[in-house]
Amino acid sequence: KRSTIYVSLEPCSHYGKTPPCADLIIEKQIPRIVIGCQDPFSEVAGRGIRKLRNAGREVTVGVLKEECKHLIRRFISFNTLHRPFITLKWAESADRFIDTVRTDGTPVILSSPLTSMLVHKKRAEADAIMVGRRTALLDNPSLTVRNWYGHNPIRIALDRALSLPNDLQIFDGETPTFIFTEQERPKKKNVTYINIDFSHNPLTQIMKELYQRKIQSLLVEGGSQLLQSFIDSALWDEIFIEKCPDRLYSGVKAPEISDKFSYSTEEHFGRQIWHYVHQD
Ligand SMILES: NC(=O)c1ccc[n+]([C@@H]2O[C@H](COP(=O)([O-])OP(=O)(O)OC[C@H]3O[C@@H](n4cnc5c(N)ncnc54)[C@H](OP(=O)(O)O)[C@@H]3O)[C@@H](O)[C@H]2O)c1
């Protein structure tokens, strides 16, 4: 009865998986509530704050608002834009290539053991991870979390004509995988084939599907064509680019971002630097 409760997000006012938090605060007779930011979710959107004020509580809203919004950025994108929070990620050489020219063999290594471990941490924080058809084919990535703790994200690949071979790691059945295609759906363990119309804004259709499947965050790990199509469609919230100081001289060009976006923050990991770009 003499305490102050500090919350990053407005206490909810509706019955979801649990009863309303605002009711519990009222029941416990907590007199003072300090809230970071209002809940963007339409079923709450200020109703929790009103409920507390109507019960005679002292409510302060907006303390460290931007920091609190950053904490819940995935939840905000999901509830306001009706799509997952989209992070685009790639590693590039000093002369802006993401791979050498090749038709098979292993991809060029631009990351260090430390940064590749931290990418696995990013994977563990995402609900889903996506690659283009050529990356799935040429790099044969498993897209799982191995060098960090946490769950595997749902793997997503595009395969319009179903040309990807069955022995790729993404088809190993180890973790749920979505394949967006316009072909008949074959049966494969842990693989869900989702039909979309590739001739008409495929990314928009994919985002709609992911929203319906309650996927709140998506990490797009390449290649260049897929990343560029997200950038060109303005479908991204955050980009992080791993810069390697070595040169490749030729190969697959890194995606291009408009000059109006600048690097907002950077993190140094030995020779590698992570640059972040944000929409706002
Ligand atoms: N350094 C890094 O961070 C990094 C990360 C990943 C990959 N890579 C490298 O990148 C290279 C592959 O990149 P890439 O640009 O050639 O290929 P990609 O982006 O991996 O795949 C391109 C293919 O994906 C499909 N696709 C992509 N965007 C689409 C869209 N918006 N709508 C519908 N389909 C779409 C198309 O498949 P269809 O042809 O079937 O229509 C397209 O041909 C590899 O060399 C790989 O090693 C580097």
mmCIF file of C-alpha atoms and ligand atoms in Angstrom:
data_model
loop_
_atom_site.group_PDB
_atom_site.id
_atom_site.type_symbol
_atom_site.label_atom_id
_atom_site.label_comp_id
_atom_site.label_asym_id
_atom_site.label_seq_id
_atom_site.Cartn_x
_atom_site.Cartn_y
_atom_site.Cartn_z
ATOM 1 C CA LYS A 1 0.000 0.000 0.000
ATOM 2 C CA ARG A 2 3.014 2.290 0.287
ATOM 3 C CA SER A 3 4.768 1.158 -2.878
ATOM 4 C CA THR A 4 5.232 2.598 -6.351
ATOM 5 C CA ILE A 5 5.090 0.225 -9.309
ATOM 6 C CA TYR A 6 7.283 1.015 -12.318
ATOM 7 C CA VAL A 7 6.290 -0.633 -15.600
ATOM 8 C CA SER A 8 7.720 -0.278 -19.111
ATOM 9 C CA LEU A 9 4.294 -0.870 -20.687
ATOM 10 C CA GLU A 10 0.802 0.261 -19.695
ATOM 11 C CA PRO A 11 -0.838 -2.443 -17.553
ATOM 12 C CA CYS A 12 -3.495 -4.252 -19.579
ATOM 13 C CA SER A 13 -7.207 -3.845 -18.998
ATOM 14 C CA HIS A 14 -8.544 -6.906 -20.826
ATOM 15 C CA TYR A 15 -8.722 -10.673 -20.353
ATOM 16 C CA GLY A 16 -6.113 -12.385 -22.545
ATOM 17 C CA LYS A 17 -4.088 -15.385 -21.371
ATOM 18 C CA THR A 18 -4.219 -13.794 -17.892
ATOM 19 C CA PRO A 19 -6.700 -11.455 -16.155
ATOM 20 C CA PRO A 20 -6.160 -7.647 -16.434
ATOM 21 C CA CYS A 21 -2.971 -6.402 -14.735
ATOM 22 C CA ALA A 22 -4.670 -3.067 -13.946
ATOM 23 C CA ASP A 23 -7.236 -4.957 -11.796
ATOM 24 C CA LEU A 24 -4.467 -6.682 -9.844
ATOM 25 C CA ILE A 25 -2.719 -3.355 -9.166
ATOM 26 C CA ILE A 26 -6.024 -1.893 -7.926
ATOM 27 C CA GLU A 27 -6.749 -4.982 -5.815
ATOM 28 C CA LYS A 28 -3.285 -4.783 -4.198
ATOM 29 C CA GLN A 29 -3.981 -1.098 -3.419
ATOM 30 C CA ILE A 30 -0.753 0.156 -4.969
ATOM 31 C CA PRO A 31 -1.225 3.950 -4.895
ATOM 32 C CA ARG A 32 1.339 5.134 -7.482
ATOM 33 C CA ILE A 33 2.034 3.766 -10.965
ATOM 34 C CA VAL A 34 4.846 4.996 -13.249
ATOM 35 C CA ILE A 35 4.440 3.867 -16.867
ATOM 36 C CA GLY A 36 7.030 4.004 -19.676
ATOM 37 C CA CYS A 37 4.675 3.970 -22.646
ATOM 38 C CA GLN A 38 1.057 3.443 -23.565
ATOM 39 C CA ASP A 39 0.061 0.066 -24.995
ATOM 40 C CA PRO A 40 -0.465 0.306 -28.803
ATOM 41 C CA PHE A 41 -2.590 -2.855 -28.753
ATOM 42 C CA SER A 42 -6.122 -1.764 -29.691
ATOM 43 C CA GLU A 43 -7.737 -3.722 -26.855
ATOM 44 C CA VAL A 44 -5.748 -1.701 -24.296
ATOM 45 C CA ALA A 45 -4.669 1.673 -25.894
ATOM 46 C CA GLY A 46 -5.092 3.852 -22.801
ATOM 47 C CA ARG A 47 -7.876 1.849 -21.150
ATOM 48 C CA GLY A 48 -5.494 0.457 -18.512
ATOM 49 C CA ILE A 49 -4.349 3.986 -17.622
ATOM 50 C CA ARG A 50 -7.956 5.219 -17.419
ATOM 51 C CA LYS A 51 -8.951 2.281 -15.226
ATOM 52 C CA LEU A 52 -6.155 3.061 -12.765
ATOM 53 C CA ARG A 53 -6.945 6.789 -12.701
ATOM 54 C CA ASN A 54 -10.659 6.097 -12.262
ATOM 55 C CA ALA A 55 -9.738 3.974 -9.250
ATOM 56 C CA GLY A 56 -8.045 7.056 -7.772
ATOM 57 C CA ARG A 57 -4.445 6.013 -8.405
ATOM 58 C CA GLU A 58 -1.673 8.460 -9.207
ATOM 59 C CA VAL A 59 -0.476 7.558 -12.701
ATOM 60 C CA THR A 60 2.590 9.054 -14.446
ATOM 61 C CA VAL A 61 2.989 8.164 -18.131
ATOM 62 C CA GLY A 62 5.970 8.599 -20.494
ATOM 63 C CA VAL A 63 8.997 8.124 -18.236
ATOM 64 C CA LEU A 64 11.890 6.911 -20.459
ATOM 65 C CA LYS A 65 9.246 6.561 -23.178
ATOM 66 C CA GLU A 66 11.615 6.035 -26.142
ATOM 67 C CA GLU A 67 13.712 3.454 -24.269
ATOM 68 C CA CYS A 68 10.571 1.579 -23.247
ATOM 69 C CA LYS A 69 9.239 1.665 -26.825
ATOM 70 C CA HIS A 70 12.560 0.225 -28.001
ATOM 71 C CA LEU A 71 12.159 -2.689 -25.571
ATOM 72 C CA ILE A 72 8.778 -3.569 -27.052
ATOM 73 C CA ARG A 73 9.494 -2.605 -30.673
ATOM 74 C CA ARG A 74 8.525 -6.029 -32.014
ATOM 75 C CA PHE A 75 5.184 -5.939 -30.207
ATOM 76 C CA ILE A 76 4.564 -2.364 -31.459
ATOM 77 C CA SER A 77 5.260 -3.194 -35.140
ATOM 78 C CA PHE A 78 3.111 -6.291 -34.937
ATOM 79 C CA ASN A 79 0.160 -4.433 -33.427
ATOM 80 C CA THR A 80 0.356 -1.188 -35.374
ATOM 81 C CA LEU A 81 1.675 -2.268 -38.808
ATOM 82 C CA HIS A 82 0.100 -5.738 -38.735
ATOM 83 C CA ARG A 83 3.301 -7.420 -39.809
ATOM 84 C CA PRO A 84 6.398 -8.728 -38.001
ATOM 85 C CA PHE A 85 9.180 -6.383 -36.889
ATOM 86 C CA ILE A 86 11.678 -6.802 -39.766
ATOM 87 C CA THR A 87 15.435 -6.846 -39.251
ATOM 88 C CA LEU A 88 17.621 -7.040 -42.363
ATOM 89 C CA LYS A 89 21.104 -8.387 -41.817
ATOM 90 C CA TRP A 90 24.137 -8.956 -43.982
ATOM 91 C CA ALA A 91 27.916 -9.052 -43.789
ATOM 92 C CA GLU A 92 29.912 -7.132 -46.395
ATOM 93 C CA SER A 93 33.548 -6.630 -47.393
ATOM 94 C CA ALA A 94 35.299 -3.251 -47.291
ATOM 95 C CA ASP A 95 34.465 -2.860 -51.003
ATOM 96 C CA ARG A 96 30.794 -3.795 -50.392
ATOM 97 C CA PHE A 97 30.492 -7.383 -51.646
ATOM 98 C CA ILE A 98 28.619 -10.061 -49.684
ATOM 99 C CA ASP A 99 30.173 -13.038 -51.470
ATOM 100 C CA THR A 100 32.602 -13.886 -54.232
ATOM 101 C CA VAL A 101 31.266 -15.075 -57.601
ATOM 102 C CA ARG A 102 30.544 -18.782 -57.268
ATOM 103 C CA THR A 103 28.101 -21.474 -58.290
ATOM 104 C CA ASP A 104 28.931 -23.981 -55.540
ATOM 105 C CA GLY A 105 31.340 -24.508 -52.638
ATOM 106 C CA THR A 106 31.262 -22.742 -49.314
ATOM 107 C CA PRO A 107 30.478 -19.012 -48.977
ATOM 108 C CA VAL A 108 33.248 -16.536 -48.242
ATOM 109 C CA ILE A 109 33.651 -15.911 -44.495
ATOM 110 C CA LEU A 110 33.266 -12.249 -43.621
ATOM 111 C CA SER A 111 32.390 -12.712 -39.940
ATOM 112 C CA SER A 112 34.585 -13.752 -37.011
ATOM 113 C CA PRO A 113 33.801 -16.586 -34.543
ATOM 114 C CA LEU A 114 32.631 -13.904 -32.076
ATOM 115 C CA THR A 115 30.282 -12.114 -34.499
ATOM 116 C CA SER A 116 28.880 -15.352 -35.861
ATOM 117 C CA MET A 117 28.085 -16.386 -32.265
ATOM 118 C CA LEU A 118 26.312 -13.047 -31.752
ATOM 119 C CA VAL A 119 24.331 -13.573 -34.952
ATOM 120 C CA HIS A 120 23.084 -16.806 -33.393
ATOM 121 C CA LYS A 121 21.953 -14.735 -30.398
ATOM 122 C CA LYS A 122 19.998 -12.520 -32.827
ATOM 123 C CA ARG A 123 18.479 -15.655 -34.363
ATOM 124 C CA ALA A 124 17.384 -16.856 -30.924
ATOM 125 C CA GLU A 125 15.625 -13.516 -30.379
ATOM 126 C CA ALA A 126 13.655 -13.756 -33.650
ATOM 127 C CA ASP A 127 10.426 -15.664 -34.264
ATOM 128 C CA ALA A 128 11.407 -16.393 -37.869
ATOM 129 C CA ILE A 129 14.415 -16.224 -40.180
ATOM 130 C CA MET A 130 14.263 -15.895 -43.959
ATOM 131 C CA VAL A 131 16.555 -16.407 -46.962
ATOM 132 C CA GLY A 132 16.178 -16.141 -50.729
ATOM 133 C CA ARG A 133 16.168 -19.161 -53.002
ATOM 134 C CA ARG A 134 19.758 -18.714 -54.177
ATOM 135 C CA THR A 135 21.105 -18.409 -50.635
ATOM 136 C CA ALA A 136 19.226 -21.558 -49.582
ATOM 137 C CA LEU A 137 20.721 -23.349 -52.584
ATOM 138 C CA LEU A 138 24.295 -22.018 -52.657
ATOM 139 C CA ASP A 139 25.035 -21.649 -48.926
ATOM 140 C CA ASN A 140 22.852 -24.545 -47.749
ATOM 141 C CA PRO A 141 22.386 -22.859 -44.339
ATOM 142 C CA SER A 142 20.682 -24.694 -41.456
ATOM 143 C CA LEU A 143 19.374 -21.346 -40.070
ATOM 144 C CA THR A 144 19.287 -22.781 -36.544
ATOM 145 C CA VAL A 145 20.652 -21.501 -33.227
ATOM 146 C CA ARG A 146 23.774 -23.509 -32.404
ATOM 147 C CA ASN A 147 26.271 -21.092 -30.887
ATOM 148 C CA TRP A 148 23.872 -19.475 -28.424
ATOM 149 C CA TYR A 149 21.055 -20.482 -26.074
ATOM 150 C CA GLY A 150 17.421 -20.311 -27.068
ATOM 151 C CA HIS A 151 14.863 -21.527 -29.535
ATOM 152 C CA ASN A 152 15.301 -21.989 -33.273
ATOM 153 C CA PRO A 153 13.331 -19.445 -35.265
ATOM 154 C CA ILE A 154 10.887 -20.733 -37.894
ATOM 155 C CA ARG A 155 12.876 -21.038 -41.123
ATOM 156 C CA ILE A 156 11.468 -19.377 -44.217
ATOM 157 C CA ALA A 157 12.627 -19.658 -47.820
ATOM 158 C CA LEU A 158 11.195 -18.580 -51.153
ATOM 159 C CA ASP A 159 10.933 -21.266 -53.796
ATOM 160 C CA ARG A 160 8.538 -20.141 -56.486
ATOM 161 C CA ALA A 161 8.990 -23.148 -58.801
ATOM 162 C CA LEU A 162 9.932 -25.681 -56.062
ATOM 163 C CA SER A 163 13.393 -26.122 -57.523
ATOM 164 C CA LEU A 164 15.285 -26.435 -54.228
ATOM 165 C CA PRO A 165 16.686 -29.957 -53.758
ATOM 166 C CA ASN A 166 15.340 -32.121 -50.932
ATOM 167 C CA ASP A 167 18.720 -32.717 -49.334
ATOM 168 C CA LEU A 168 19.203 -29.093 -48.238
ATOM 169 C CA GLN A 169 19.580 -28.535 -44.490
ATOM 170 C CA ILE A 170 16.404 -26.445 -44.336
ATOM 171 C CA PHE A 171 14.506 -29.653 -45.216
ATOM 172 C CA ASP A 172 16.069 -31.765 -42.437
ATOM 173 C CA GLY A 173 12.803 -31.701 -40.458
ATOM 174 C CA GLU A 174 14.624 -30.521 -37.312
ATOM 175 C CA THR A 175 12.672 -27.306 -36.952
ATOM 176 C CA PRO A 176 9.470 -25.866 -38.473
ATOM 177 C CA THR A 177 10.076 -24.436 -41.939
ATOM 178 C CA PHE A 178 7.825 -22.428 -44.261
ATOM 179 C CA ILE A 179 8.332 -22.462 -48.022
ATOM 180 C CA PHE A 180 6.542 -19.804 -50.039
ATOM 181 C CA THR A 181 5.751 -21.141 -53.494
ATOM 182 C CA GLU A 182 3.162 -21.116 -56.250
ATOM 183 C CA GLN A 183 3.408 -24.859 -56.919
ATOM 184 C CA GLU A 184 1.485 -27.881 -55.591
ATOM 185 C CA ARG A 185 2.329 -28.626 -51.947
ATOM 186 C CA PRO A 186 4.396 -31.792 -51.466
ATOM 187 C CA LYS A 187 4.486 -33.506 -48.030
ATOM 188 C CA LYS A 188 7.643 -33.112 -45.940
ATOM 189 C CA LYS A 189 8.214 -33.464 -42.212
ATOM 190 C CA ASN A 190 7.995 -30.101 -40.415
ATOM 191 C CA VAL A 191 7.737 -28.188 -43.698
ATOM 192 C CA THR A 192 4.687 -26.043 -44.448
ATOM 193 C CA TYR A 193 4.188 -24.988 -48.056
ATOM 194 C CA ILE A 194 2.301 -21.723 -48.414
ATOM 195 C CA ASN A 195 0.945 -20.670 -51.800
ATOM 196 C CA ILE A 196 1.209 -17.038 -52.850
ATOM 197 C CA ASP A 197 0.922 -15.190 -56.155
ATOM 198 C CA PHE A 198 4.504 -14.274 -57.086
ATOM 199 C CA SER A 199 3.379 -11.917 -59.848
ATOM 200 C CA HIS A 200 1.738 -9.510 -57.400
ATOM 201 C CA ASN A 201 3.676 -8.049 -54.411
ATOM 202 C CA PRO A 202 4.924 -11.351 -52.965
ATOM 203 C CA LEU A 203 6.508 -9.716 -49.903
ATOM 204 C CA THR A 204 3.247 -8.056 -48.898
ATOM 205 C CA GLN A 205 1.460 -11.404 -49.151
ATOM 206 C CA ILE A 206 4.198 -13.077 -47.107
ATOM 207 C CA MET A 207 3.952 -10.433 -44.370
ATOM 208 C CA LYS A 208 0.193 -10.942 -44.241
ATOM 209 C CA GLU A 209 0.661 -14.701 -43.833
ATOM 210 C CA LEU A 210 3.249 -14.208 -41.085
ATOM 211 C CA TYR A 211 0.990 -11.771 -39.242
ATOM 212 C CA GLN A 212 -1.868 -14.269 -39.361
ATOM 213 C CA ARG A 213 0.509 -16.902 -37.969
ATOM 214 C CA LYS A 214 1.393 -14.524 -35.096
ATOM 215 C CA ILE A 215 5.051 -14.139 -36.040
ATOM 216 C CA GLN A 216 6.158 -10.938 -34.312
ATOM 217 C CA SER A 217 9.733 -10.669 -35.563
ATOM 218 C CA LEU A 218 11.559 -11.638 -38.736
ATOM 219 C CA LEU A 219 15.310 -11.706 -39.353
ATOM 220 C CA VAL A 220 16.166 -11.600 -43.066
ATOM 221 C CA GLU A 221 19.653 -13.024 -43.624
ATOM 222 C CA GLY A 222 20.074 -12.542 -47.381
ATOM 223 C CA GLY A 223 20.973 -12.788 -50.150
ATOM 224 C CA SER A 224 21.294 -9.507 -51.905
ATOM 225 C CA GLN A 225 18.236 -9.771 -54.143
ATOM 226 C CA LEU A 226 15.875 -10.648 -51.302
ATOM 227 C CA LEU A 227 17.305 -7.946 -49.001
ATOM 228 C CA GLN A 228 17.067 -5.342 -51.772
ATOM 229 C CA SER A 229 13.425 -6.201 -52.421
ATOM 230 C CA PHE A 230 12.631 -5.629 -48.713
ATOM 231 C CA ILE A 231 14.490 -2.279 -48.845
ATOM 232 C CA ASP A 232 12.774 -1.209 -52.085
ATOM 233 C CA SER A 233 9.367 -2.086 -50.617
ATOM 234 C CA ALA A 234 10.162 -0.075 -47.443
ATOM 235 C CA LEU A 235 9.505 -3.269 -45.516
ATOM 236 C CA TRP A 236 12.063 -3.046 -42.737
ATOM 237 C CA ASP A 237 12.464 -1.600 -39.254
ATOM 238 C CA GLU A 238 16.130 -2.144 -38.564
ATOM 239 C CA ILE A 239 19.178 -3.055 -40.637
ATOM 240 C CA PHE A 240 22.446 -4.231 -39.275
ATOM 241 C CA ILE A 241 25.464 -4.568 -41.491
ATOM 242 C CA GLU A 242 28.584 -6.384 -40.455
ATOM 243 C CA LYS A 243 31.587 -4.640 -42.045
ATOM 244 C CA CYS A 244 34.668 -6.723 -42.614
ATOM 245 C CA PRO A 245 37.878 -4.756 -43.368
ATOM 246 C CA ASP A 246 39.007 -7.210 -46.107
ATOM 247 C CA ARG A 247 38.354 -6.592 -49.806
ATOM 248 C CA LEU A 248 36.809 -9.112 -52.232
ATOM 249 C CA TYR A 249 37.301 -7.043 -55.457
ATOM 250 C CA SER A 250 34.328 -8.710 -57.219
ATOM 251 C CA GLY A 251 31.298 -10.837 -56.435
ATOM 252 C CA VAL A 252 27.710 -10.367 -55.224
ATOM 253 C CA LYS A 253 27.101 -6.672 -54.556
ATOM 254 C CA ALA A 254 25.745 -5.711 -51.141
ATOM 255 C CA PRO A 255 22.227 -4.203 -51.046
ATOM 256 C CA GLU A 256 21.917 -0.423 -51.411
ATOM 257 C CA ILE A 257 20.182 1.815 -48.879
ATOM 258 C CA SER A 258 19.036 5.360 -49.677
ATOM 259 C CA ASP A 259 21.342 8.186 -48.518
ATOM 260 C CA LYS A 260 18.538 9.534 -46.344
ATOM 261 C CA PHE A 261 19.235 6.728 -43.876
ATOM 262 C CA SER A 262 22.446 6.992 -41.932
ATOM 263 C CA TYR A 263 24.181 4.625 -39.550
ATOM 264 C CA SER A 264 22.706 5.325 -36.115
ATOM 265 C CA THR A 265 24.948 3.238 -33.883
ATOM 266 C CA GLU A 266 27.917 0.952 -34.251
ATOM 267 C CA GLU A 267 29.480 -1.849 -32.235
ATOM 268 C CA HIS A 268 33.098 -2.965 -32.597
ATOM 269 C CA PHE A 269 34.082 -6.638 -32.362
ATOM 270 C CA GLY A 270 37.797 -6.800 -33.109
ATOM 271 C CA ARG A 271 38.209 -6.245 -36.879
ATOM 272 C CA GLN A 272 34.470 -6.412 -37.557
ATOM 273 C CA ILE A 273 32.086 -3.481 -37.017
ATOM 274 C CA TRP A 274 28.293 -3.751 -36.806
ATOM 275 C CA HIS A 275 26.490 -0.709 -38.183
ATOM 276 C CA TYR A 276 22.830 -0.226 -37.363
ATOM 277 C CA VAL A 277 20.315 1.708 -39.459
ATOM 278 C CA HIS A 278 16.838 2.529 -38.167
ATOM 279 C CA GLN A 279 13.727 3.780 -39.950
ATOM 280 C CA ASP A 280 13.248 6.717 -37.535
HETATM 281 N N1 LIG B 1 27.370 -11.963 -46.628
HETATM 282 C C1 LIG B 1 26.143 -12.211 -46.254
HETATM 283 O O1 LIG B 1 25.670 -11.691 -45.247
HETATM 284 C C2 LIG B 1 25.297 -13.122 -47.092
HETATM 285 C C3 LIG B 1 24.081 -13.597 -46.571
HETATM 286 C C4 LIG B 1 23.300 -14.420 -47.369
HETATM 287 C C5 LIG B 1 23.699 -14.723 -48.652
HETATM 288 N N2 LIG B 1 24.886 -14.258 -49.112
HETATM 289 C C6 LIG B 1 25.320 -14.571 -50.496
HETATM 290 O O2 LIG B 1 24.376 -13.992 -51.389
HETATM 291 C C7 LIG B 1 24.361 -14.776 -52.577
HETATM 292 C C8 LIG B 1 22.928 -15.040 -52.965
HETATM 293 O O3 LIG B 1 22.263 -13.785 -53.122
HETATM 294 P P1 LIG B 1 21.399 -13.499 -54.404
HETATM 295 O O4 LIG B 1 21.075 -12.041 -54.407
HETATM 296 O O5 LIG B 1 22.088 -14.077 -55.588
HETATM 297 O O6 LIG B 1 20.109 -14.403 -54.162
HETATM 298 P P2 LIG B 1 18.974 -14.489 -53.014
HETATM 299 O O7 LIG B 1 18.505 -13.114 -52.660
HETATM 300 O O8 LIG B 1 19.428 -15.392 -51.939
HETATM 301 O O9 LIG B 1 17.855 -15.284 -53.810
HETATM 302 C C9 LIG B 1 17.327 -14.732 -54.957
HETATM 303 C C10 LIG B 1 16.127 -15.532 -55.397
HETATM 304 O O10 LIG B 1 15.156 -15.536 -54.341
HETATM 305 C C11 LIG B 1 13.882 -15.261 -54.879
HETATM 306 N N3 LIG B 1 13.483 -13.913 -54.468
HETATM 307 C C12 LIG B 1 14.260 -12.973 -53.886
HETATM 308 N N4 LIG B 1 13.535 -11.883 -53.609
HETATM 309 C C13 LIG B 1 12.286 -12.148 -54.017
HETATM 310 C C14 LIG B 1 11.073 -11.415 -53.983
HETATM 311 N N5 LIG B 1 11.002 -10.186 -53.481
HETATM 312 N N6 LIG B 1 9.993 -11.991 -54.485
HETATM 313 C C15 LIG B 1 10.041 -13.221 -54.988
HETATM 314 N N7 LIG B 1 11.146 -13.976 -55.042
HETATM 315 C C16 LIG B 1 12.242 -13.423 -54.561
HETATM 316 C C17 LIG B 1 14.033 -15.366 -56.382
HETATM 317 O O11 LIG B 1 13.891 -16.738 -56.665
HETATM 318 P P3 LIG B 1 13.392 -17.316 -58.106
HETATM 319 O O12 LIG B 1 14.579 -17.202 -58.975
HETATM 320 O O13 LIG B 1 12.974 -18.696 -57.781
HETATM 321 O O14 LIG B 1 12.252 -16.455 -58.530
HETATM 322 C C18 LIG B 1 15.459 -14.942 -56.599
HETATM 323 O O15 LIG B 1 16.051 -15.405 -57.763
HETATM 324 C C19 LIG B 1 25.139 -16.018 -52.292
HETATM 325 O O16 LIG B 1 26.396 -15.903 -52.927
HETATM 326 C C20 LIG B 1 25.301 -16.023 -50.799
HETATM 327 O O17 LIG B 1 26.514 -16.628 -50.377
HETATM 328 C C21 LIG B 1 25.690 -13.471 -48.371
#
